[in-house]
Amino acid sequence: GALYNHFLNYGIKEGRTASPYFSIKWYREKNSDLKAAFGNDNRKAFEHFLKYVKSEKDRNMSPILDCRYYRTRYSDLSKMSEFSLMSHFKNNGTKEYRQGSANFDPISYCVYNPDVYKVMGLANSYYHYMRYGINETNPNRKYTNVKSNLGNDFYATITDSNSGKNL
């Protein structure tokens, strides 16, 4: 449609993100072979993505979705292709608040940023992070997590309530 054509003709040249599940800038920067092959040419990198995403292994799609991480973290996804993983993440993973990347944990993001949780809710924290959080310079905005293994399947973030530092 018109939005897709606008993205292809203008948005991609400007480095805009067309989806919260795929960032052309992130894809190009995190996959060094693409950076070497295409430099800053977003269109060529996007064409590469469209042509090869179904067959190439372990591509880093965006700050919130790294297929290798997502596949490894959740055993029920171990046999899925990258394209299937992207679909699963979009249609199921975000609704189940799954962590698609080591760079972003939606639950920790909402715990650290109650203003985001209050306005956006947990399900929309992915969108908020991609649209705003990743680019914010506010020192109070946190999106990373520190986890300590406290047992078989229980993890917790421990923060000093006086200093706000993770222990």
Short mmCIF file of N, CA and C in Angstrom, two decimals:
data_model
loop_
_atom_site.label_atom_id
_atom_site.label_comp_id
_atom_site.label_asym_id
_atom_site.label_seq_id
_atom_site.Cartn_x
_atom_site.Cartn_y
_atom_site.Cartn_z
N GLY A 1 0.79 -1.17 0.00
CA GLY A 1 0.00 0.00 0.00
C GLY A 1 0.85 1.26 0.00
N ALA A 2 0.21 2.33 0.24
CA ALA A 2 0.84 3.65 0.21
C ALA A 2 1.93 3.79 1.28
N LEU A 3 1.69 3.26 2.47
CA LEU A 3 2.70 3.36 3.53
C LEU A 3 3.97 2.59 3.18
N TYR A 4 3.81 1.39 2.64
CA TYR A 4 4.96 0.59 2.25
C TYR A 4 5.75 1.29 1.14
N ASN A 5 5.05 1.85 0.16
CA ASN A 5 5.71 2.59 -0.92
C ASN A 5 6.45 3.80 -0.37
N HIS A 6 5.83 4.50 0.58
CA HIS A 6 6.49 5.64 1.20
C HIS A 6 7.76 5.20 1.92
N PHE A 7 7.67 4.09 2.63
CA PHE A 7 8.84 3.56 3.32
C PHE A 7 9.96 3.25 2.31
N LEU A 8 9.62 2.56 1.21
CA LEU A 8 10.63 2.20 0.21
C LEU A 8 11.24 3.42 -0.49
N ASN A 9 10.41 4.44 -0.74
CA ASN A 9 10.90 5.61 -1.47
C ASN A 9 11.57 6.67 -0.60
N TYR A 10 11.16 6.75 0.66
CA TYR A 10 11.69 7.82 1.51
C TYR A 10 12.20 7.32 2.86
N GLY A 11 11.36 6.57 3.55
CA GLY A 11 11.69 6.16 4.92
C GLY A 11 12.97 5.36 5.04
N ILE A 12 13.19 4.43 4.13
CA ILE A 12 14.37 3.58 4.21
C ILE A 12 15.64 4.41 4.00
N LYS A 13 15.59 5.40 3.12
CA LYS A 13 16.74 6.28 2.89
C LYS A 13 17.07 7.08 4.14
N GLU A 14 16.01 7.41 4.91
CA GLU A 14 16.19 8.19 6.13
C GLU A 14 16.54 7.31 7.33
N GLY A 15 16.59 5.99 7.11
CA GLY A 15 16.93 5.07 8.20
C GLY A 15 15.79 4.83 9.16
N ARG A 16 14.57 5.06 8.72
CA ARG A 16 13.40 4.85 9.60
C ARG A 16 13.14 3.38 9.83
N THR A 17 12.55 3.08 10.96
CA THR A 17 12.19 1.72 11.31
C THR A 17 10.75 1.48 10.91
N ALA A 18 10.52 0.48 10.08
CA ALA A 18 9.18 0.21 9.58
C ALA A 18 8.40 -0.72 10.48
N SER A 19 9.07 -1.38 11.39
CA SER A 19 8.42 -2.35 12.26
C SER A 19 9.16 -2.41 13.59
N PRO A 20 8.45 -2.63 14.69
CA PRO A 20 9.15 -2.78 15.96
C PRO A 20 9.92 -4.09 16.04
N TYR A 21 9.72 -4.97 15.07
CA TYR A 21 10.38 -6.27 15.09
C TYR A 21 11.58 -6.33 14.16
N PHE A 22 11.76 -5.30 13.36
CA PHE A 22 12.89 -5.27 12.44
C PHE A 22 13.35 -3.84 12.26
N SER A 23 14.62 -3.59 12.51
CA SER A 23 15.22 -2.28 12.34
C SER A 23 16.33 -2.41 11.30
N ILE A 24 16.20 -1.69 10.19
CA ILE A 24 17.20 -1.78 9.14
C ILE A 24 18.56 -1.29 9.64
N LYS A 25 18.57 -0.24 10.43
CA LYS A 25 19.82 0.28 10.96
C LYS A 25 20.49 -0.75 11.87
N TRP A 26 19.71 -1.33 12.75
CA TRP A 26 20.23 -2.35 13.67
C TRP A 26 20.72 -3.57 12.89
N TYR A 27 19.92 -4.01 11.94
CA TYR A 27 20.25 -5.18 11.12
C TYR A 27 21.58 -4.97 10.40
N ARG A 28 21.75 -3.80 9.83
CA ARG A 28 22.97 -3.49 9.09
C ARG A 28 24.18 -3.40 10.02
N GLU A 29 24.00 -2.76 11.16
CA GLU A 29 25.11 -2.55 12.09
C GLU A 29 25.53 -3.83 12.82
N LYS A 30 24.58 -4.67 13.15
CA LYS A 30 24.89 -5.86 13.94
C LYS A 30 25.32 -7.05 13.12
N ASN A 31 25.19 -6.98 11.84
CA ASN A 31 25.62 -8.04 10.93
C ASN A 31 26.75 -7.47 10.08
N SER A 32 27.96 -7.62 10.59
CA SER A 32 29.12 -6.93 10.02
C SER A 32 29.35 -7.23 8.54
N ASP A 33 28.97 -8.41 8.08
CA ASP A 33 29.15 -8.71 6.66
C ASP A 33 28.29 -7.80 5.79
N LEU A 34 27.12 -7.42 6.28
CA LEU A 34 26.26 -6.51 5.53
C LEU A 34 26.83 -5.10 5.52
N LYS A 35 27.37 -4.70 6.64
CA LYS A 35 27.97 -3.38 6.74
C LYS A 35 29.14 -3.27 5.76
N ALA A 36 29.94 -4.33 5.70
CA ALA A 36 31.08 -4.33 4.77
C ALA A 36 30.60 -4.34 3.32
N ALA A 37 29.55 -5.07 3.02
CA ALA A 37 29.06 -5.20 1.65
C ALA A 37 28.28 -3.97 1.17
N PHE A 38 27.47 -3.38 2.05
CA PHE A 38 26.56 -2.33 1.62
C PHE A 38 26.83 -0.96 2.23
N GLY A 39 27.75 -0.88 3.18
CA GLY A 39 28.02 0.40 3.83
C GLY A 39 26.77 0.95 4.48
N ASN A 40 26.42 2.19 4.14
CA ASN A 40 25.24 2.83 4.71
C ASN A 40 24.02 2.76 3.80
N ASP A 41 24.06 1.90 2.79
CA ASP A 41 22.95 1.78 1.86
C ASP A 41 21.83 0.93 2.47
N ASN A 42 20.86 1.60 3.06
CA ASN A 42 19.75 0.92 3.73
C ASN A 42 18.92 0.09 2.76
N ARG A 43 18.71 0.59 1.57
CA ARG A 43 17.87 -0.12 0.60
C ARG A 43 18.48 -1.48 0.25
N LYS A 44 19.79 -1.51 0.00
CA LYS A 44 20.44 -2.78 -0.35
C LYS A 44 20.40 -3.75 0.84
N ALA A 45 20.60 -3.23 2.04
CA ALA A 45 20.53 -4.09 3.23
C ALA A 45 19.11 -4.64 3.41
N PHE A 46 18.10 -3.81 3.15
CA PHE A 46 16.71 -4.26 3.27
C PHE A 46 16.39 -5.30 2.21
N GLU A 47 16.86 -5.09 1.00
CA GLU A 47 16.67 -6.08 -0.06
C GLU A 47 17.33 -7.41 0.32
N HIS A 48 18.49 -7.34 0.93
CA HIS A 48 19.17 -8.55 1.40
C HIS A 48 18.31 -9.26 2.44
N PHE A 49 17.77 -8.50 3.36
CA PHE A 49 16.90 -9.06 4.39
C PHE A 49 15.71 -9.78 3.75
N LEU A 50 15.04 -9.11 2.82
CA LEU A 50 13.86 -9.71 2.18
C LEU A 50 14.21 -10.98 1.42
N LYS A 51 15.37 -11.00 0.81
CA LYS A 51 15.76 -12.14 -0.02
C LYS A 51 16.25 -13.33 0.81
N TYR A 52 16.97 -13.06 1.91
CA TYR A 52 17.67 -14.14 2.60
C TYR A 52 17.17 -14.47 4.00
N VAL A 53 16.26 -13.72 4.56
CA VAL A 53 15.88 -13.96 5.96
C VAL A 53 15.34 -15.37 6.20
N LYS A 54 14.72 -15.97 5.21
CA LYS A 54 14.16 -17.31 5.39
C LYS A 54 15.22 -18.40 5.43
N SER A 55 16.42 -18.11 4.91
CA SER A 55 17.42 -19.17 4.83
C SER A 55 18.67 -18.91 5.67
N GLU A 56 18.99 -17.67 5.97
CA GLU A 56 20.21 -17.42 6.73
C GLU A 56 19.98 -17.64 8.22
N LYS A 57 20.99 -18.12 8.87
CA LYS A 57 20.88 -18.46 10.29
C LYS A 57 21.36 -17.30 11.16
N ASP A 58 20.70 -17.16 12.28
CA ASP A 58 21.18 -16.32 13.38
C ASP A 58 21.40 -14.85 13.04
N ARG A 59 20.50 -14.28 12.28
CA ARG A 59 20.59 -12.86 12.00
C ARG A 59 20.01 -12.07 13.16
N ASN A 60 20.64 -10.96 13.46
CA ASN A 60 20.22 -10.07 14.52
C ASN A 60 19.24 -9.07 13.91
N MET A 61 17.95 -9.21 14.20
CA MET A 61 16.91 -8.45 13.51
C MET A 61 16.70 -7.04 14.05
N SER A 62 16.76 -6.87 15.37
CA SER A 62 16.49 -5.57 15.98
C SER A 62 16.96 -5.61 17.42
N PRO A 63 16.91 -4.47 18.12
CA PRO A 63 17.31 -4.47 19.53
C PRO A 63 16.42 -5.37 20.40
N ILE A 64 15.22 -5.68 19.94
CA ILE A 64 14.33 -6.52 20.74
C ILE A 64 14.19 -7.93 20.21
N LEU A 65 14.78 -8.23 19.05
CA LEU A 65 14.70 -9.58 18.50
C LEU A 65 16.02 -10.01 17.87
N ASP A 66 16.64 -10.96 18.51
CA ASP A 66 17.84 -11.63 18.00
C ASP A 66 17.43 -13.10 17.89
N CYS A 67 17.29 -13.59 16.66
CA CYS A 67 16.75 -14.94 16.44
C CYS A 67 17.54 -16.01 17.17
N ARG A 68 18.86 -15.90 17.19
CA ARG A 68 19.67 -16.92 17.87
C ARG A 68 19.34 -16.92 19.38
N TYR A 69 19.29 -15.75 19.96
CA TYR A 69 18.97 -15.64 21.39
C TYR A 69 17.57 -16.19 21.67
N TYR A 70 16.60 -15.77 20.88
CA TYR A 70 15.20 -16.16 21.09
C TYR A 70 15.04 -17.67 20.96
N ARG A 71 15.67 -18.25 19.96
CA ARG A 71 15.59 -19.69 19.73
C ARG A 71 16.24 -20.45 20.89
N THR A 72 17.38 -19.98 21.36
CA THR A 72 18.11 -20.65 22.43
C THR A 72 17.41 -20.51 23.78
N ARG A 73 16.84 -19.35 24.03
CA ARG A 73 16.20 -19.09 25.33
C ARG A 73 14.94 -19.93 25.55
N TYR A 74 14.21 -20.22 24.48
CA TYR A 74 12.94 -20.93 24.61
C TYR A 74 13.01 -22.24 23.82
N SER A 75 13.05 -23.34 24.53
CA SER A 75 13.23 -24.65 23.88
C SER A 75 12.10 -25.00 22.91
N ASP A 76 10.90 -24.48 23.12
CA ASP A 76 9.79 -24.78 22.22
C ASP A 76 9.98 -24.15 20.83
N LEU A 77 10.97 -23.27 20.69
CA LEU A 77 11.21 -22.59 19.42
C LEU A 77 12.44 -23.12 18.70
N SER A 78 13.09 -24.13 19.24
CA SER A 78 14.41 -24.56 18.78
C SER A 78 14.47 -24.98 17.31
N LYS A 79 13.38 -25.41 16.73
CA LYS A 79 13.42 -25.91 15.34
C LYS A 79 12.83 -24.91 14.33
N MET A 80 12.48 -23.72 14.79
CA MET A 80 11.86 -22.73 13.90
C MET A 80 12.88 -22.00 13.04
N SER A 81 12.47 -21.66 11.81
CA SER A 81 13.29 -20.83 10.93
C SER A 81 13.24 -19.38 11.42
N GLU A 82 14.13 -18.54 10.89
CA GLU A 82 14.15 -17.14 11.29
C GLU A 82 12.82 -16.46 10.97
N PHE A 83 12.27 -16.75 9.82
CA PHE A 83 11.00 -16.13 9.45
C PHE A 83 9.90 -16.56 10.42
N SER A 84 9.87 -17.84 10.77
CA SER A 84 8.89 -18.35 11.73
C SER A 84 9.10 -17.74 13.11
N LEU A 85 10.37 -17.55 13.49
CA LEU A 85 10.66 -16.92 14.78
C LEU A 85 10.14 -15.49 14.82
N MET A 86 10.35 -14.76 13.72
CA MET A 86 9.84 -13.38 13.67
C MET A 86 8.32 -13.36 13.81
N SER A 87 7.66 -14.25 13.10
CA SER A 87 6.19 -14.33 13.18
C SER A 87 5.75 -14.72 14.59
N HIS A 88 6.43 -15.70 15.18
CA HIS A 88 6.08 -16.12 16.53
C HIS A 88 6.27 -14.98 17.51
N PHE A 89 7.39 -14.29 17.41
CA PHE A 89 7.66 -13.19 18.33
C PHE A 89 6.59 -12.12 18.22
N LYS A 90 6.24 -11.76 16.99
CA LYS A 90 5.23 -10.73 16.77
C LYS A 90 3.85 -11.16 17.26
N ASN A 91 3.45 -12.38 16.93
CA ASN A 91 2.09 -12.83 17.21
C ASN A 91 1.90 -13.47 18.58
N ASN A 92 2.95 -14.05 19.14
CA ASN A 92 2.82 -14.76 20.41
C ASN A 92 3.79 -14.26 21.48
N GLY A 93 5.05 -14.14 21.10
CA GLY A 93 6.09 -13.81 22.08
C GLY A 93 5.85 -12.52 22.83
N THR A 94 5.44 -11.49 22.12
CA THR A 94 5.20 -10.21 22.80
C THR A 94 3.97 -10.29 23.70
N LYS A 95 2.99 -11.08 23.34
CA LYS A 95 1.80 -11.24 24.18
C LYS A 95 2.11 -12.07 25.42
N GLU A 96 3.14 -12.91 25.30
CA GLU A 96 3.58 -13.74 26.43
C GLU A 96 4.72 -13.06 27.18
N TYR A 97 5.07 -11.84 26.77
CA TYR A 97 6.14 -11.04 27.37
C TYR A 97 7.48 -11.76 27.35
N ARG A 98 7.72 -12.49 26.27
CA ARG A 98 8.99 -13.20 26.13
C ARG A 98 10.10 -12.22 25.79
N GLN A 99 11.28 -12.57 26.21
CA GLN A 99 12.45 -11.76 25.93
C GLN A 99 13.07 -12.24 24.62
N GLY A 100 13.05 -11.40 23.61
CA GLY A 100 13.53 -11.77 22.29
C GLY A 100 14.99 -11.44 22.05
N SER A 101 15.62 -10.76 23.01
CA SER A 101 16.99 -10.32 22.84
C SER A 101 17.63 -10.11 24.21
N ALA A 102 18.92 -10.29 24.27
CA ALA A 102 19.63 -10.01 25.52
C ALA A 102 19.65 -8.51 25.81
N ASN A 103 19.33 -7.70 24.81
CA ASN A 103 19.35 -6.25 24.96
C ASN A 103 18.11 -5.68 25.63
N PHE A 104 17.03 -6.45 25.65
CA PHE A 104 15.78 -5.89 26.16
C PHE A 104 14.93 -6.95 26.83
N ASP A 105 14.53 -6.66 28.06
CA ASP A 105 13.62 -7.51 28.82
C ASP A 105 12.40 -6.66 29.17
N PRO A 106 11.23 -6.96 28.62
CA PRO A 106 10.05 -6.11 28.82
C PRO A 106 9.63 -6.00 30.29
N ILE A 107 9.80 -7.06 31.04
CA ILE A 107 9.39 -7.02 32.45
C ILE A 107 10.32 -6.10 33.23
N SER A 108 11.63 -6.26 33.06
CA SER A 108 12.57 -5.38 33.75
C SER A 108 12.37 -3.93 33.33
N TYR A 109 12.11 -3.73 32.04
CA TYR A 109 11.90 -2.37 31.53
C TYR A 109 10.74 -1.69 32.26
N CYS A 110 9.66 -2.42 32.45
CA CYS A 110 8.49 -1.86 33.12
C CYS A 110 8.72 -1.69 34.62
N VAL A 111 9.47 -2.60 35.22
CA VAL A 111 9.78 -2.47 36.65
C VAL A 111 10.65 -1.24 36.88
N TYR A 112 11.67 -1.07 36.04
CA TYR A 112 12.57 0.08 36.17
C TYR A 112 11.93 1.39 35.75
N ASN A 113 10.93 1.31 34.91
CA ASN A 113 10.31 2.50 34.35
C ASN A 113 8.79 2.46 34.56
N PRO A 114 8.35 2.68 35.79
CA PRO A 114 6.91 2.58 36.08
C PRO A 114 6.06 3.56 35.28
N ASP A 115 6.65 4.68 34.83
CA ASP A 115 5.90 5.61 34.00
C ASP A 115 5.51 4.98 32.67
N VAL A 116 6.41 4.17 32.11
CA VAL A 116 6.11 3.47 30.86
C VAL A 116 5.01 2.44 31.11
N TYR A 117 5.14 1.69 32.19
CA TYR A 117 4.14 0.67 32.51
C TYR A 117 2.77 1.30 32.73
N LYS A 118 2.74 2.41 33.44
CA LYS A 118 1.46 3.07 33.75
C LYS A 118 0.75 3.55 32.48
N VAL A 119 1.49 4.10 31.55
CA VAL A 119 0.90 4.66 30.34
C VAL A 119 0.75 3.62 29.22
N MET A 120 1.77 2.79 29.04
CA MET A 120 1.81 1.88 27.89
C MET A 120 1.40 0.45 28.22
N GLY A 121 1.64 0.03 29.45
CA GLY A 121 1.39 -1.36 29.82
C GLY A 121 2.54 -2.25 29.38
N LEU A 122 2.55 -3.45 29.88
CA LEU A 122 3.63 -4.39 29.59
C LEU A 122 3.68 -4.76 28.10
N ALA A 123 2.53 -5.01 27.50
CA ALA A 123 2.48 -5.45 26.11
C ALA A 123 3.05 -4.41 25.15
N ASN A 124 2.91 -3.14 25.46
CA ASN A 124 3.41 -2.09 24.58
C ASN A 124 4.80 -1.59 24.96
N SER A 125 5.43 -2.23 25.94
CA SER A 125 6.77 -1.80 26.34
C SER A 125 7.78 -2.02 25.21
N TYR A 126 7.56 -3.04 24.38
CA TYR A 126 8.45 -3.30 23.24
C TYR A 126 8.44 -2.08 22.30
N TYR A 127 7.22 -1.62 22.00
CA TYR A 127 7.07 -0.47 21.12
C TYR A 127 7.72 0.76 21.73
N HIS A 128 7.47 1.01 23.02
CA HIS A 128 8.03 2.19 23.67
C HIS A 128 9.55 2.17 23.62
N TYR A 129 10.12 1.03 23.90
CA TYR A 129 11.58 0.92 23.88
C TYR A 129 12.14 1.21 22.48
N MET A 130 11.55 0.62 21.46
CA MET A 130 12.04 0.83 20.10
C MET A 130 11.84 2.27 19.65
N ARG A 131 10.74 2.86 20.03
CA ARG A 131 10.41 4.22 19.56
C ARG A 131 11.10 5.29 20.39
N TYR A 132 11.20 5.09 21.70
CA TYR A 132 11.70 6.14 22.58
C TYR A 132 12.87 5.70 23.46
N GLY A 133 12.68 4.62 24.19
CA GLY A 133 13.64 4.23 25.23
C GLY A 133 15.05 4.03 24.76
N ILE A 134 15.23 3.41 23.62
CA ILE A 134 16.58 3.11 23.13
C ILE A 134 17.37 4.38 22.82
N ASN A 135 16.68 5.46 22.51
CA ASN A 135 17.35 6.70 22.15
C ASN A 135 17.40 7.73 23.28
N GLU A 136 16.77 7.43 24.40
CA GLU A 136 16.74 8.39 25.49
C GLU A 136 18.09 8.51 26.17
N THR A 137 18.38 9.71 26.61
CA THR A 137 19.62 9.94 27.35
C THR A 137 19.34 10.18 28.83
N ASN A 138 18.08 10.05 29.23
CA ASN A 138 17.69 10.22 30.62
C ASN A 138 18.40 9.17 31.48
N PRO A 139 19.24 9.59 32.44
CA PRO A 139 19.97 8.60 33.25
C PRO A 139 19.06 7.75 34.13
N ASN A 140 17.83 8.19 34.33
CA ASN A 140 16.89 7.42 35.15
C ASN A 140 16.17 6.34 34.35
N ARG A 141 16.25 6.41 33.01
CA ARG A 141 15.59 5.42 32.16
C ARG A 141 16.49 4.20 32.05
N LYS A 142 16.00 3.07 32.52
CA LYS A 142 16.79 1.85 32.49
C LYS A 142 16.05 0.80 31.66
N TYR A 143 16.80 -0.01 30.93
CA TYR A 143 16.18 -1.06 30.13
C TYR A 143 16.95 -2.36 30.18
N THR A 144 18.05 -2.37 30.85
CA THR A 144 18.80 -3.61 30.97
C THR A 144 18.43 -4.29 32.27
N ASN A 145 18.80 -5.53 32.39
CA ASN A 145 18.49 -6.26 33.60
C ASN A 145 19.72 -7.00 34.09
N VAL A 146 19.78 -7.18 35.35
CA VAL A 146 20.83 -7.99 35.96
C VAL A 146 20.11 -9.10 36.67
N LYS A 147 20.42 -10.33 36.32
CA LYS A 147 19.71 -11.46 36.89
C LYS A 147 20.67 -12.32 37.70
N SER A 148 20.16 -12.82 38.79
CA SER A 148 20.93 -13.73 39.62
C SER A 148 20.15 -15.03 39.72
N ASN A 149 20.83 -16.15 39.55
CA ASN A 149 20.17 -17.44 39.63
C ASN A 149 19.94 -17.78 41.09
N LEU A 150 18.66 -17.85 41.46
CA LEU A 150 18.30 -18.15 42.84
C LEU A 150 17.67 -19.53 42.97
N GLY A 151 17.80 -20.34 41.95
CA GLY A 151 17.21 -21.68 41.99
C GLY A 151 17.05 -22.22 40.59
N ASN A 152 16.24 -23.24 40.46
CA ASN A 152 16.08 -23.91 39.17
C ASN A 152 15.55 -23.01 38.07
N ASP A 153 14.41 -22.41 38.27
CA ASP A 153 13.82 -21.57 37.23
C ASP A 153 13.39 -20.21 37.75
N PHE A 154 13.96 -19.78 38.83
CA PHE A 154 13.57 -18.50 39.42
C PHE A 154 14.71 -17.50 39.27
N TYR A 155 14.40 -16.36 38.66
CA TYR A 155 15.39 -15.30 38.50
C TYR A 155 14.79 -14.02 39.06
N ALA A 156 15.64 -13.17 39.61
CA ALA A 156 15.17 -11.91 40.15
C ALA A 156 16.23 -10.84 39.92
N THR A 157 15.79 -9.63 39.76
CA THR A 157 16.69 -8.49 39.70
C THR A 157 16.74 -7.92 41.11
N ILE A 158 17.92 -7.76 41.63
CA ILE A 158 18.08 -7.22 42.98
C ILE A 158 18.69 -5.84 42.88
N THR A 159 17.96 -4.85 43.41
CA THR A 159 18.39 -3.46 43.33
C THR A 159 18.44 -2.86 44.72
N ASP A 160 19.52 -2.14 45.01
CA ASP A 160 19.65 -1.43 46.27
C ASP A 160 18.66 -0.27 46.24
N SER A 161 17.69 -0.25 47.15
CA SER A 161 16.62 0.74 47.12
C SER A 161 17.14 2.15 47.45
N ASN A 162 18.25 2.26 48.16
CA ASN A 162 18.80 3.58 48.48
C ASN A 162 19.56 4.18 47.31
N SER A 163 20.40 3.39 46.68
CA SER A 163 21.24 3.93 45.60
C SER A 163 20.64 3.68 44.21
N GLY A 164 19.74 2.70 44.10
CA GLY A 164 19.18 2.35 42.81
C GLY A 164 20.09 1.49 41.97
N LYS A 165 21.23 1.07 42.53
CA LYS A 165 22.18 0.24 41.80
C LYS A 165 21.82 -1.22 41.91
N ASN A 166 22.08 -1.95 40.82
CA ASN A 166 21.86 -3.38 40.82
C ASN A 166 22.97 -4.07 41.61
N LEU A 167 22.58 -5.07 42.37
CA LEU A 167 23.56 -5.81 43.16
C LEU A 167 23.98 -7.07 42.43
#
